Short mmCIF file of C-alpha atoms and ligand atoms in Angstrom, two decimals:
data_model
loop_
_atom_site.label_atom_id
_atom_site.label_comp_id
_atom_site.label_asym_id
_atom_site.label_seq_id
_atom_site.Cartn_x
_atom_site.Cartn_y
_atom_site.Cartn_z
CA THR F 198 104.89 101.69 82.21
CA GLY F 199 101.11 102.92 82.84
CA PRO F 200 99.10 102.02 85.88
CA ARG F 201 99.22 98.54 87.18
CA LYS F 202 97.01 96.85 89.87
CA CYS F 203 96.87 98.43 93.27
CA ILE F 204 94.79 97.68 96.31
CA VAL F 205 91.58 99.43 96.17
CA ILE F 206 90.25 100.61 99.67
CA PRO F 207 86.33 101.12 99.11
CA ASP F 208 84.47 104.19 100.44
CA VAL F 209 83.78 103.87 104.15
CA ALA F 210 80.02 103.89 103.39
CA GLU F 211 80.56 100.61 101.56
CA GLN F 212 82.83 99.12 103.96
CA PRO F 213 83.72 100.79 107.17
CA ALA F 214 87.48 101.13 108.03
CA TYR F 215 88.69 99.36 110.96
CA PRO F 216 87.44 100.43 114.39
CA LEU F 217 90.42 101.93 116.44
CA ASP F 218 89.97 99.56 119.52
CA VAL F 219 91.01 96.47 117.44
CA PHE F 220 94.51 97.96 116.96
CA SER F 221 97.10 99.27 119.10
CA ILE F 222 96.98 102.96 118.80
CA PRO F 223 99.29 105.50 120.46
CA VAL F 224 97.37 106.88 123.54
CA HIS F 225 98.33 110.46 122.81
CA TYR F 226 96.32 110.33 119.46
CA GLU F 227 93.27 108.15 120.59
CA GLY F 228 90.55 110.89 120.59
CA ASP F 229 91.86 112.53 117.57
CA LEU F 230 91.19 109.63 115.02
CA GLU F 231 88.17 108.27 113.40
CA SER F 232 89.27 104.84 112.36
CA VAL F 233 92.29 102.87 110.82
CA LEU F 234 92.06 102.95 107.12
CA ILE F 235 95.48 100.78 106.24
CA PRO F 236 97.13 98.86 109.18
CA SER F 237 100.85 98.82 109.07
CA GLY F 238 101.19 95.32 108.30
CA LEU F 239 99.25 95.74 105.11
CA ILE F 240 101.46 98.71 104.12
CA GLN F 241 104.57 96.66 104.66
CA ALA F 242 103.19 93.66 102.65
CA ARG F 243 102.20 95.87 99.72
CA SER F 244 105.57 97.92 99.84
CA GLU F 245 107.39 94.50 99.45
CA LYS F 246 105.54 93.84 96.31
CA LEU F 247 106.02 97.27 94.89
CA ALA F 248 109.87 96.82 95.29
CA GLU F 249 109.92 93.72 93.44
CA ASP F 250 107.75 95.29 90.70
CA ILE F 251 110.43 98.06 90.57
CA PHE F 252 113.27 95.71 90.75
CA SER F 253 112.05 93.64 87.74
CA ASP F 254 111.04 96.58 85.55
CA TYR F 255 114.30 98.35 85.74
CA ASP F 256 116.14 95.20 84.89
CA GLY F 257 119.39 95.94 86.56
CA ALA F 258 119.47 99.61 85.22
CA MET F 259 120.59 102.02 88.13
CA ILE F 260 117.68 103.85 89.70
CA HIS F 261 118.11 107.33 91.03
CA ILE F 262 115.31 107.67 93.75
CA LEU F 263 114.13 111.02 94.77
CA CYS F 264 112.34 111.01 98.06
CA CYS F 265 109.66 113.68 98.33
CA LEU F 266 109.99 114.97 102.03
CA LYS F 267 108.57 114.91 104.61
CA GLY F 268 105.60 112.69 104.21
CA GLY F 269 107.32 110.14 101.75
CA ALA F 270 110.18 109.51 104.17
CA GLN F 271 108.80 106.44 105.92
CA PHE F 272 107.70 104.87 102.62
CA PHE F 273 111.03 105.55 101.18
CA SER F 274 112.82 104.01 104.03
CA ASP F 275 110.75 100.80 103.86
CA LEU F 276 110.70 100.72 100.14
CA ILE F 277 114.51 100.81 99.90
CA MET F 278 114.75 98.01 102.53
CA TYR F 279 112.52 95.71 100.34
CA LEU F 280 114.49 96.83 97.25
CA LYS F 281 117.71 95.91 98.87
CA ARG F 282 116.51 92.46 99.47
CA CYS F 283 115.72 92.04 95.68
CA TYR F 284 119.29 92.71 94.72
CA SER F 285 121.69 89.88 95.39
CA ARG F 286 124.90 90.86 96.94
CA ARG F 287 126.56 89.52 93.76
CA THR F 288 124.82 91.89 91.48
CA PRO F 289 127.62 93.63 89.53
CA THR F 290 125.84 96.97 89.27
CA VAL F 291 125.04 99.47 91.95
CA PRO F 292 121.23 99.23 92.19
CA PHE F 293 120.21 102.80 93.23
CA THR F 294 121.29 106.00 94.45
CA PHE F 295 119.08 108.69 96.18
CA ASP F 296 118.43 112.39 97.02
CA PHE F 297 115.76 114.34 99.06
CA ILE F 298 113.58 116.90 97.72
CA ARG F 299 110.92 118.87 99.54
CA VAL F 300 107.56 119.76 97.76
CA SER F 301 105.08 122.00 99.40
CA SER F 302 101.61 123.02 98.32
CA TYR F 303 99.40 121.89 101.31
CA LYS F 304 98.18 124.40 103.96
CA GLY F 305 96.38 122.47 106.90
CA MET F 306 94.05 120.35 105.05
CA THR F 307 93.86 121.87 101.73
CA SER F 308 95.89 121.61 98.74
CA SER F 309 96.87 125.16 97.74
CA GLY F 310 97.83 124.43 94.18
CA ASP F 311 100.66 126.68 94.50
CA VAL F 312 103.53 124.04 94.28
CA GLN F 313 107.19 124.90 95.38
CA VAL F 314 110.04 122.62 94.85
CA HIS F 315 113.08 122.86 97.21
CA ALA F 316 116.20 120.85 96.49
CA THR F 317 117.50 119.72 99.87
CA GLY F 318 121.23 119.83 99.03
CA MET F 319 120.71 118.13 95.80
CA ASP F 320 121.97 119.50 92.46
CA PHE F 321 119.42 119.27 89.79
CA GLU F 322 121.94 119.10 87.11
CA GLN F 323 123.04 115.69 88.30
CA LEU F 324 119.79 114.05 87.20
CA LYS F 325 121.02 114.26 83.61
CA GLY F 326 120.79 110.78 81.97
CA LYS F 327 119.47 109.10 85.18
CA HIS F 328 116.52 106.84 85.63
CA VAL F 329 114.53 108.94 88.21
CA LEU F 330 111.94 107.25 90.46
CA LEU F 331 109.88 109.85 92.60
CA VAL F 332 108.94 108.45 95.91
CA GLU F 333 105.68 110.12 97.21
CA ASP F 334 103.38 109.67 100.13
CA ILE F 335 100.14 110.46 98.48
CA VAL F 336 98.73 111.84 95.24
CA ASP F 337 95.68 113.83 95.81
CA THR F 338 94.64 116.40 93.21
CA GLY F 339 97.83 115.36 91.06
CA ARG F 340 98.82 118.98 91.03
CA THR F 341 102.12 118.53 92.89
CA MET F 342 103.26 115.82 90.47
CA ALA F 343 101.89 117.79 87.47
CA ALA F 344 104.25 120.68 88.48
CA LEU F 345 107.22 118.63 89.59
CA ILE F 346 107.67 116.28 86.73
CA PRO F 347 108.14 118.96 84.07
CA GLU F 348 110.72 120.77 86.29
CA LEU F 349 112.75 117.42 86.48
CA HIS F 350 112.57 116.87 82.65
CA LYS F 351 114.27 120.13 82.23
CA HIS F 352 117.51 118.55 83.49
CA GLN F 353 117.26 115.79 80.93
CA PRO F 354 116.81 112.62 83.05
CA ALA F 355 116.64 109.31 81.05
CA THR F 356 113.39 108.58 82.67
CA VAL F 357 111.00 109.68 85.44
CA ARG F 358 108.50 107.52 87.00
CA VAL F 359 106.50 107.85 90.12
CA CYS F 360 105.92 105.47 93.03
CA SER F 361 103.38 106.71 95.39
CA LEU F 362 101.89 104.74 98.53
CA LEU F 363 98.45 106.24 98.16
CA GLN F 364 96.22 107.95 95.49
CA LYS F 365 92.91 109.57 96.54
CA ARG F 366 89.69 109.06 94.54
CA VAL F 367 88.97 112.86 94.00
CA PRO F 368 86.66 114.80 92.05
CA ASN F 369 88.44 117.20 89.61
CA SER F 370 91.78 115.39 90.04
CA ALA F 371 94.36 115.78 87.24
CA ASN F 372 93.83 112.13 86.49
CA PHE F 373 97.67 111.76 87.28
CA VAL F 374 98.88 108.13 86.48
CA VAL F 375 101.09 106.87 89.00
CA ASP F 376 103.30 104.13 87.74
CA TYR F 377 103.66 102.21 91.03
CA LEU F 378 100.83 102.74 93.40
CA GLY F 379 100.19 100.98 96.83
CA PHE F 380 96.67 101.83 97.50
CA GLN F 381 93.84 103.82 95.97
CA VAL F 382 92.00 105.32 98.98
CA PRO F 383 88.61 107.15 99.50
CA ASN F 384 88.77 111.04 99.78
CA HIS F 385 89.39 111.62 103.38
CA PHE F 386 92.27 113.40 105.18
CA VAL F 387 94.64 110.60 106.40
CA VAL F 388 97.41 110.64 108.91
CA GLY F 389 100.00 108.41 110.18
CA TYR F 390 103.24 106.61 108.68
CA CYS F 391 104.85 109.89 108.21
CA LEU F 392 101.72 111.73 106.85
CA ASP F 393 101.05 114.69 109.00
CA TYR F 394 98.62 117.27 110.19
CA GLU F 395 100.47 120.33 111.09
CA GLU F 396 103.51 118.07 111.92
CA TYR F 397 101.71 115.62 114.19
CA PHE F 398 100.68 112.16 113.69
CA ARG F 399 104.03 111.31 111.67
CA ASP F 400 104.98 108.97 114.42
CA MET F 401 101.93 106.64 114.12
CA ASP F 402 102.28 103.28 112.35
CA HIS F 403 99.02 102.80 110.84
CA ILE F 404 97.15 105.00 108.37
CA CYS F 405 94.26 106.52 109.90
CA ILE F 406 91.35 108.89 109.20
CA ILE F 407 91.66 112.06 111.24
CA ASN F 408 88.73 113.03 113.49
CA LYS F 409 87.91 116.38 112.18
CA ALA F 410 86.78 117.60 115.66
CA CYS F 411 90.26 117.38 117.15
CA LEU F 412 91.77 119.80 114.51
CA PRO F 413 91.59 123.04 116.42
CA LYS F 414 93.94 121.58 119.25
CA TYR F 415 96.57 121.09 116.58
CA ASP F 416 96.16 124.46 114.70
CA ALA F 417 98.96 126.70 115.43
P1 5GP A 754 98.24 117.17 95.47
O1 5GP A 754 99.13 118.07 94.84
O2 5GP A 754 98.16 115.86 94.63
O3 5GP A 754 96.94 117.67 95.54
O4 5GP A 754 98.82 117.00 96.91
C1 5GP A 754 99.72 116.09 97.29
C2 5GP A 754 100.44 116.42 98.62
O5 5GP A 754 99.39 116.76 99.52
C3 5GP A 754 100.87 115.29 99.32
O6 5GP A 754 102.33 115.09 98.89
C4 5GP A 754 100.78 115.36 100.68
O7 5GP A 754 101.77 116.24 101.12
C5 5GP A 754 99.60 116.30 100.75
N1 5GP A 754 98.32 115.56 101.14
C6 5GP A 754 97.34 115.39 100.10
N2 5GP A 754 96.31 114.60 100.74
C7 5GP A 754 96.71 114.33 102.21
C8 5GP A 754 96.08 113.74 103.16
O8 5GP A 754 95.10 113.09 103.23
N3 5GP A 754 96.73 113.72 104.40
C9 5GP A 754 98.05 114.28 104.53
N4 5GP A 754 98.81 114.17 105.59
N5 5GP A 754 98.52 115.00 103.48
C10 5GP A 754 98.05 114.95 102.24
#
């Protein structure tokens, strides 16, 4: 389908992100964040539109959604909530089915490039002939998607498309084209809305820029 419009979040030097004190921030993370990059309301509003775009593009064909754990779990959950609203209860076809996969390449704050795909109870053979829609939290260097998509194609799905909430503007990216993209974001390490640092911050609703000074306290 090629890239569409998305919301472009400018570099913070151009337009500073929201100060923490204008939003409700969990007290247990207050000192650990720099600023709010994307408030939860905007994430919801954008997800609703992505669901509408997906609904109209697939035109009634059944979608098999692959949620990339763990970071993509919250986005997946909200996206299917909006997707269900698009389908009327009188639609004669089943709108979508889903599975979960785990893809790991990150160690702390850096992408290791060594991408590992773990099926979580899923049989890859079942992808044959299906319209696979991968749901991701963030595309950074693009290496994860570049490694995962050929793996999926080995099992002969009808189509494979990617829906990612975020994509970073990074130098040396693999220029990966996301079919359904929520936001293009500047190159900072972000947490919240299920995106973590060492398993913390997943419980926060806004997407925030981490305060690097806090990192040692979360390192194992
Ligand atoms: P890529 O292979 O595109 O470089 O990295 C993609 C994966 O790295 C994402 O699925 C995510 O797990 C992790 N990642 C990349 N950037 C960030 C970030 O800013 N914050 C968090 N929490 N994870 C990130």
